[in-house]
Amino acid sequence: MSDFPEFMNARQVAEYIDLNEKKVYSLANDGVIPATKVTGKWLFPKSLLDRWLLESSHNGVFNDRLLIAGSDDPLLQHIVSKMAATLGSTALVGYTATGTKQGLAMLEKGHVDMCAIHWGNAEEAKLRHPALLQQYSGHKNWVLVHGFERLQGLIVRPELADKLNDPHHFSDKRWRWAGRQDGAGSARAMDEWLFRNDMTRDTLNTVTTCLSERELGSAIARGSADIGFGSKSAAGEFGLAFLPIANEAFELVIPKNIYFRTLVQQVIHHLDDEESRQQSELFGGYDFQHTGKQMWSAS
């Protein structure tokens, strides 16, 4: 086995996993097996191929690990933290807020097991989310599961809420904005809101760029900024005022081959259990009407 290179061609993969070479091409074209096309030729990273084989085995060594990336949400963070505390040293469950697009890129490369996304308002998510996923080569092996809807809008310092009753008041250079990085769902939503009101990011007095909604909420709560764009739950977590703009769909992208893994199913179950609902009421802005519903699959 040590004679196989780090990047294998289809013939080498066929020998490595004892499959017909045509079957290897079929799996690559269907996005089932980890592969990349370079100058028209398929290459198969051996490390990802080994992991794919282990992931495909129900008793594989990764069954006791679940890494989540993508969009930030206080309720999902609460669920993951509770799971980690309950599991103790028996399993690893982690959640890193990276923003929607970076999370999908990490999922595509096999660095994480699940990605949380939000990419537009709830009414358009049925089209926008699949369209976004199909920009990534791994999408043929992905399933999209609805987490919840949540309110998204402007997070502001409580003492300013009554002073900002017109969208164009927000462009006043007195107000310090906390922005979000490109590729984050909140950054896209903010850009769309600004466009509808004949403004751009350059119109705003942006003093900091935050890499998660919780970082944004913390910056406003500390007094480092006055306004930012995010979810009502992020505002509620930090005791900040919130001006609603729209409902958005917050959804989970999960590889098909691990969908029924115990830890994955636990996350989906906990999204809508009694304890999570109670916590969601403290944060505010959640709707669980379609929680757990499969929204899209490449097949």
Tab-separated table of C-alpha atoms in Angstrom:
chain	number	residue	atom	x	y	z
A	1	MET	CA	0.000	0.000	0.000
A	2	SER	CA	2.927	2.364	0.668
A	3	ASP	CA	3.858	2.243	-3.034
A	4	PHE	CA	0.804	4.273	-4.025
A	5	PRO	CA	1.451	8.009	-4.604
A	6	GLU	CA	-0.183	10.862	-2.722
A	7	PHE	CA	-2.254	11.688	-5.819
A	8	MET	CA	-3.429	8.646	-7.769
A	9	ASN	CA	-4.911	8.251	-11.234
A	10	ALA	CA	-7.997	6.138	-11.942
A	11	ARG	CA	-5.977	3.013	-12.754
A	12	GLN	CA	-4.087	3.237	-9.460
A	13	VAL	CA	-7.310	3.826	-7.524
A	14	ALA	CA	-8.899	0.804	-9.194
A	15	GLU	CA	-5.967	-1.309	-8.025
A	16	TYR	CA	-5.897	0.307	-4.576
A	17	ILE	CA	-9.540	-0.396	-3.708
A	18	ASP	CA	-10.041	-3.395	-6.020
A	19	LEU	CA	-12.626	-1.848	-8.350
A	20	ASN	CA	-13.122	-1.783	-12.101
A	21	GLU	CA	-11.467	1.320	-13.602
A	22	LYS	CA	-14.723	2.332	-15.332
A	23	LYS	CA	-16.454	2.202	-11.948
A	24	VAL	CA	-13.836	4.556	-10.524
A	25	TYR	CA	-14.580	7.073	-13.301
A	26	SER	CA	-18.306	6.688	-12.660
A	27	LEU	CA	-17.877	7.367	-8.930
A	28	ALA	CA	-15.747	10.430	-9.697
A	29	ASN	CA	-18.220	11.851	-12.207
A	30	ASP	CA	-21.070	11.357	-9.720
A	31	GLY	CA	-19.136	13.156	-6.975
A	32	VAL	CA	-19.207	10.074	-4.729
A	33	ILE	CA	-15.478	9.498	-4.424
A	34	PRO	CA	-13.079	12.360	-3.501
A	35	ALA	CA	-11.375	13.549	-6.679
A	36	THR	CA	-10.322	16.640	-8.586
A	37	LYS	CA	-9.908	17.289	-12.304
A	38	VAL	CA	-6.630	18.837	-13.490
A	39	THR	CA	-6.209	19.609	-17.215
A	40	GLY	CA	-9.000	17.182	-17.992
A	41	LYS	CA	-7.603	14.262	-15.974
A	42	TRP	CA	-8.983	12.917	-12.697
A	43	LEU	CA	-6.651	12.878	-9.705
A	44	PHE	CA	-7.528	11.191	-6.407
A	45	PRO	CA	-5.862	12.405	-3.162
A	46	LYS	CA	-4.897	9.248	-1.281
A	47	SER	CA	-5.476	10.798	2.169
A	48	LEU	CA	-9.058	11.770	1.284
A	49	LEU	CA	-9.646	8.416	-0.379
A	50	ASP	CA	-8.543	6.637	2.803
A	51	ARG	CA	-10.859	8.810	4.846
A	52	TRP	CA	-13.741	8.195	2.409
A	53	LEU	CA	-13.275	4.446	2.847
A	54	LEU	CA	-13.333	4.811	6.638
A	55	GLU	CA	-16.343	7.112	6.558
A	56	SER	CA	-18.184	4.611	4.379
A	57	SER	CA	-17.739	1.922	7.012
A	58	HIS	CA	-20.414	2.092	9.726
A	59	ASN	CA	-17.797	1.255	12.350
A	60	GLY	CA	-15.158	3.557	10.920
A	61	VAL	CA	-12.742	5.389	13.172
A	62	PHE	CA	-14.448	8.747	12.497
A	63	ASN	CA	-17.821	7.679	13.886
A	64	ASP	CA	-16.893	9.282	17.196
A	65	ARG	CA	-16.168	12.700	15.672
A	66	LEU	CA	-18.346	15.440	14.236
A	67	LEU	CA	-16.876	18.767	13.111
A	68	ILE	CA	-19.232	21.539	11.995
A	69	ALA	CA	-18.281	24.753	10.180
A	70	GLY	CA	-20.098	27.510	8.333
A	71	SER	CA	-22.582	30.104	9.515
A	72	ASP	CA	-22.743	31.183	13.128
A	73	ASP	CA	-25.830	30.669	15.287
A	74	PRO	CA	-26.159	30.893	19.096
A	75	LEU	CA	-28.709	28.074	19.313
A	76	LEU	CA	-26.615	25.639	17.251
A	77	GLN	CA	-23.595	26.565	19.370
A	78	HIS	CA	-25.649	25.865	22.500
A	79	ILE	CA	-26.701	22.454	21.139
A	80	VAL	CA	-23.142	21.462	20.214
A	81	SER	CA	-21.818	22.585	23.610
A	82	LYS	CA	-24.478	20.546	25.417
A	83	MET	CA	-23.668	17.501	23.292
A	84	ALA	CA	-19.940	17.883	23.969
A	85	ALA	CA	-20.551	18.116	27.717
A	86	THR	CA	-22.785	15.028	27.668
A	87	LEU	CA	-20.426	12.971	25.513
A	88	GLY	CA	-17.365	13.876	27.571
A	89	SER	CA	-14.277	12.053	26.313
A	90	THR	CA	-16.254	9.430	24.359
A	91	ALA	CA	-16.571	11.582	21.216
A	92	LEU	CA	-15.439	14.872	19.696
A	93	VAL	CA	-18.098	17.367	18.649
A	94	GLY	CA	-16.955	20.807	17.534
A	95	TYR	CA	-18.422	23.877	15.829
A	96	THR	CA	-16.342	26.618	14.200
A	97	ALA	CA	-18.081	29.667	12.733
A	98	THR	CA	-16.342	30.393	9.425
A	99	GLY	CA	-19.105	31.970	7.354
A	100	THR	CA	-21.173	30.144	4.744
A	101	LYS	CA	-18.756	30.024	1.799
A	102	GLN	CA	-15.621	29.116	3.741
A	103	GLY	CA	-17.570	26.390	5.525
A	104	LEU	CA	-18.692	24.887	2.206
A	105	ALA	CA	-15.120	24.997	0.893
A	106	MET	CA	-13.956	23.140	4.013
A	107	LEU	CA	-16.739	20.573	3.607
A	108	GLU	CA	-15.775	20.066	-0.033
A	109	LYS	CA	-12.173	19.349	0.990
A	110	GLY	CA	-13.241	16.951	3.737
A	111	HIS	CA	-11.898	19.102	6.579
A	112	VAL	CA	-15.297	19.129	8.342
A	113	ASP	CA	-18.337	16.840	8.454
A	114	MET	CA	-21.214	19.330	8.263
A	115	CYS	CA	-21.746	22.929	7.183
A	116	ALA	CA	-24.368	25.420	8.398
A	117	ILE	CA	-25.505	27.957	5.787
A	118	HIS	CA	-27.818	30.931	5.291
A	119	TRP	CA	-27.839	32.721	1.958
A	120	GLY	CA	-30.857	34.948	1.578
A	121	ASN	CA	-34.395	35.278	2.867
A	122	ALA	CA	-36.588	32.268	3.611
A	123	GLU	CA	-38.806	32.674	0.536
A	124	GLU	CA	-35.834	32.453	-1.824
A	125	ALA	CA	-33.795	29.825	0.047
A	126	LYS	CA	-35.356	26.902	-1.849
A	127	LEU	CA	-33.642	28.216	-4.973
A	128	ARG	CA	-30.662	30.080	-3.572
A	129	HIS	CA	-29.304	27.340	-1.315
A	130	PRO	CA	-29.219	24.560	-3.969
A	131	ALA	CA	-27.766	27.022	-6.490
A	132	LEU	CA	-25.012	27.901	-4.020
A	133	LEU	CA	-24.220	24.239	-3.224
A	134	GLN	CA	-23.923	23.373	-6.911
A	135	GLN	CA	-20.961	25.751	-7.178
A	136	TYR	CA	-18.922	23.145	-5.242
A	137	SER	CA	-17.712	19.893	-6.791
A	138	GLY	CA	-18.721	17.837	-3.734
A	139	HIS	CA	-22.391	18.794	-3.990
A	140	LYS	CA	-23.437	15.489	-5.590
A	141	ASN	CA	-22.767	13.784	-2.258
A	142	TRP	CA	-24.605	16.404	-0.156
A	143	VAL	CA	-28.033	16.621	1.412
A	144	LEU	CA	-29.581	19.915	2.558
A	145	VAL	CA	-31.589	19.743	5.790
A	146	HIS	CA	-33.677	22.597	7.180
A	147	GLY	CA	-32.605	23.741	10.625
A	148	PHE	CA	-34.989	26.610	11.306
A	149	GLU	CA	-36.002	30.045	10.180
A	150	ARG	CA	-34.675	32.992	12.125
A	151	LEU	CA	-35.162	36.737	12.071
A	152	GLN	CA	-32.337	38.743	10.563
A	153	GLY	CA	-31.839	42.473	10.698
A	154	LEU	CA	-29.935	45.246	12.444
A	155	ILE	CA	-28.286	44.749	15.822
A	156	VAL	CA	-27.875	48.087	17.611
A	157	ARG	CA	-26.937	49.523	20.963
A	158	PRO	CA	-30.195	49.784	22.985
A	159	GLU	CA	-29.921	53.536	23.516
A	160	LEU	CA	-29.809	54.134	19.751
A	161	ALA	CA	-32.833	52.054	18.728
A	162	ASP	CA	-35.323	54.949	18.896
A	163	LYS	CA	-33.036	57.320	17.007
A	164	LEU	CA	-32.712	55.144	13.900
A	165	ASN	CA	-36.169	55.031	12.322
A	166	ASP	CA	-35.188	55.547	8.686
A	167	PRO	CA	-32.687	53.406	6.710
A	168	HIS	CA	-30.704	56.457	5.641
A	169	HIS	CA	-30.066	57.415	9.253
A	170	PHE	CA	-27.655	54.484	9.341
A	171	SER	CA	-25.305	56.141	6.874
A	172	ASP	CA	-24.595	58.971	9.308
A	173	LYS	CA	-20.836	58.888	9.950
A	174	ARG	CA	-21.488	59.207	13.700
A	175	TRP	CA	-22.565	55.575	13.800
A	176	ARG	CA	-19.811	52.992	13.915
A	177	TRP	CA	-20.600	49.825	11.976
A	178	ALA	CA	-19.368	46.314	12.709
A	179	GLY	CA	-19.164	44.550	9.348
A	180	ARG	CA	-18.803	40.894	8.341
A	181	GLN	CA	-16.286	39.166	6.096
A	182	ASP	CA	-17.009	38.414	2.443
A	183	GLY	CA	-18.600	34.993	2.016
A	184	ALA	CA	-20.671	35.280	5.195
A	185	GLY	CA	-24.446	35.045	4.779
A	186	SER	CA	-24.928	38.149	6.903
A	187	ALA	CA	-22.592	40.143	4.647
A	188	ARG	CA	-24.645	39.151	1.613
A	189	ALA	CA	-27.904	40.017	3.379
A	190	MET	CA	-26.529	43.400	4.434
A	191	ASP	CA	-25.389	44.173	0.880
A	192	GLU	CA	-28.868	43.399	-0.436
A	193	TRP	CA	-30.508	45.587	2.208
A	194	LEU	CA	-28.121	48.432	1.405
A	195	PHE	CA	-28.810	48.078	-2.322
A	196	ARG	CA	-32.566	48.274	-1.762
A	197	ASN	CA	-31.983	51.531	0.093
A	198	ASP	CA	-29.581	53.026	-2.476
A	199	MET	CA	-26.518	52.536	-0.303
A	200	THR	CA	-23.334	50.441	-0.341
A	201	ARG	CA	-20.845	49.362	2.305
A	202	ASP	CA	-18.718	52.365	1.329
A	203	THR	CA	-21.586	54.572	2.516
A	204	LEU	CA	-21.125	53.310	6.086
A	205	ASN	CA	-18.588	54.165	8.753
A	206	THR	CA	-17.282	50.612	9.228
A	207	VAL	CA	-14.815	50.432	12.123
A	208	THR	CA	-14.310	46.659	12.412
A	209	THR	CA	-14.907	43.432	10.506
A	210	CYS	CA	-16.203	40.548	12.619
A	211	LEU	CA	-15.764	36.888	11.709
A	212	SER	CA	-18.963	35.671	13.380
A	213	GLU	CA	-22.302	37.001	14.550
A	214	ARG	CA	-21.316	36.438	18.165
A	215	GLU	CA	-18.121	38.433	17.659
A	216	LEU	CA	-20.261	41.192	16.139
A	217	GLY	CA	-22.685	41.120	19.075
A	218	SER	CA	-19.791	41.241	21.505
A	219	ALA	CA	-18.243	44.249	19.741
A	220	ILE	CA	-21.502	46.210	19.997
A	221	ALA	CA	-22.109	45.137	23.604
A	222	ARG	CA	-18.581	46.288	24.557
A	223	GLY	CA	-19.145	49.678	22.929
A	224	SER	CA	-16.590	49.139	20.157
A	225	ALA	CA	-19.328	49.583	17.525
A	226	ASP	CA	-22.894	50.864	17.362
A	227	ILE	CA	-24.594	48.837	14.615
A	228	GLY	CA	-24.193	45.557	12.766
A	229	PHE	CA	-26.166	43.134	10.617
A	230	GLY	CA	-27.102	39.749	12.063
A	231	SER	CA	-29.755	37.560	13.651
A	232	LYS	CA	-32.164	38.438	16.423
A	233	SER	CA	-30.733	35.539	18.421
A	234	ALA	CA	-27.266	37.136	18.352
A	235	ALA	CA	-28.797	40.410	19.591
A	236	GLY	CA	-30.732	38.556	22.284
A	237	GLU	CA	-27.655	36.732	23.518
A	238	PHE	CA	-25.945	40.054	24.283
A	239	GLY	CA	-29.003	42.005	25.423
A	240	LEU	CA	-28.928	44.342	22.411
A	241	ALA	CA	-31.738	46.030	20.480
A	242	PHE	CA	-32.850	44.518	17.200
A	243	LEU	CA	-34.604	45.978	14.147
A	244	PRO	CA	-36.001	43.139	11.979
A	245	ILE	CA	-35.479	43.108	8.205
A	246	ALA	CA	-36.457	39.599	7.018
A	247	ASN	CA	-36.832	35.921	7.868
A	248	GLU	CA	-34.037	33.676	6.650
A	249	ALA	CA	-33.580	29.911	6.361
A	250	PHE	CA	-30.724	28.456	8.406
A	251	GLU	CA	-29.878	25.025	7.002
A	252	LEU	CA	-27.364	22.187	7.319
A	253	VAL	CA	-25.349	20.628	4.497
A	254	ILE	CA	-24.525	16.990	5.266
A	255	PRO	CA	-22.656	14.376	3.186
A	256	LYS	CA	-24.968	11.509	2.287
A	257	ASN	CA	-22.525	8.845	3.441
A	258	ILE	CA	-22.588	10.089	7.040
A	259	TYR	CA	-26.194	11.298	7.207
A	260	PHE	CA	-27.318	8.420	9.436
A	261	ARG	CA	-24.303	8.557	11.716
A	262	THR	CA	-25.440	8.776	15.339
A	263	LEU	CA	-23.838	12.150	16.082
A	264	VAL	CA	-25.350	13.725	12.958
A	265	GLN	CA	-28.809	12.484	13.862
A	266	GLN	CA	-28.370	13.760	17.422
A	267	VAL	CA	-27.724	17.287	16.123
A	268	ILE	CA	-30.854	17.160	13.958
A	269	HIS	CA	-32.916	15.801	16.856
A	270	HIS	CA	-31.662	18.435	19.304
A	271	LEU	CA	-32.592	21.273	16.934
A	272	ASP	CA	-36.225	20.752	17.849
A	273	ASP	CA	-36.263	19.155	21.299
A	274	GLU	CA	-37.888	20.792	24.310
A	275	GLU	CA	-34.656	22.082	25.852
A	276	SER	CA	-33.593	23.763	22.586
A	277	ARG	CA	-37.008	25.365	22.172
A	278	GLN	CA	-36.778	26.832	25.660
A	279	GLN	CA	-33.311	28.188	24.887
A	280	SER	CA	-34.535	29.613	21.577
A	281	GLU	CA	-37.166	31.641	23.408
A	282	LEU	CA	-34.425	33.293	25.457
A	283	PHE	CA	-32.552	34.280	22.286
A	284	GLY	CA	-35.677	35.086	20.254
A	285	GLY	CA	-36.494	35.046	16.556
A	286	TYR	CA	-36.722	31.308	15.756
A	287	ASP	CA	-39.357	29.322	13.819
A	288	PHE	CA	-39.181	25.504	13.861
A	289	GLN	CA	-42.055	24.731	11.503
A	290	HIS	CA	-39.945	22.735	9.005
A	291	THR	CA	-37.047	21.647	11.224
A	292	GLY	CA	-35.427	18.386	10.090
A	293	LYS	CA	-37.039	18.410	6.632
A	294	GLN	CA	-34.795	17.448	3.726
A	295	MET	CA	-34.861	20.418	1.360
A	296	TRP	CA	-32.608	19.258	-1.462
A	297	SER	CA	-30.395	16.434	-2.672
A	298	ALA	CA	-28.458	16.155	-5.932
A	299	SER	CA	-30.274	12.929	-6.760
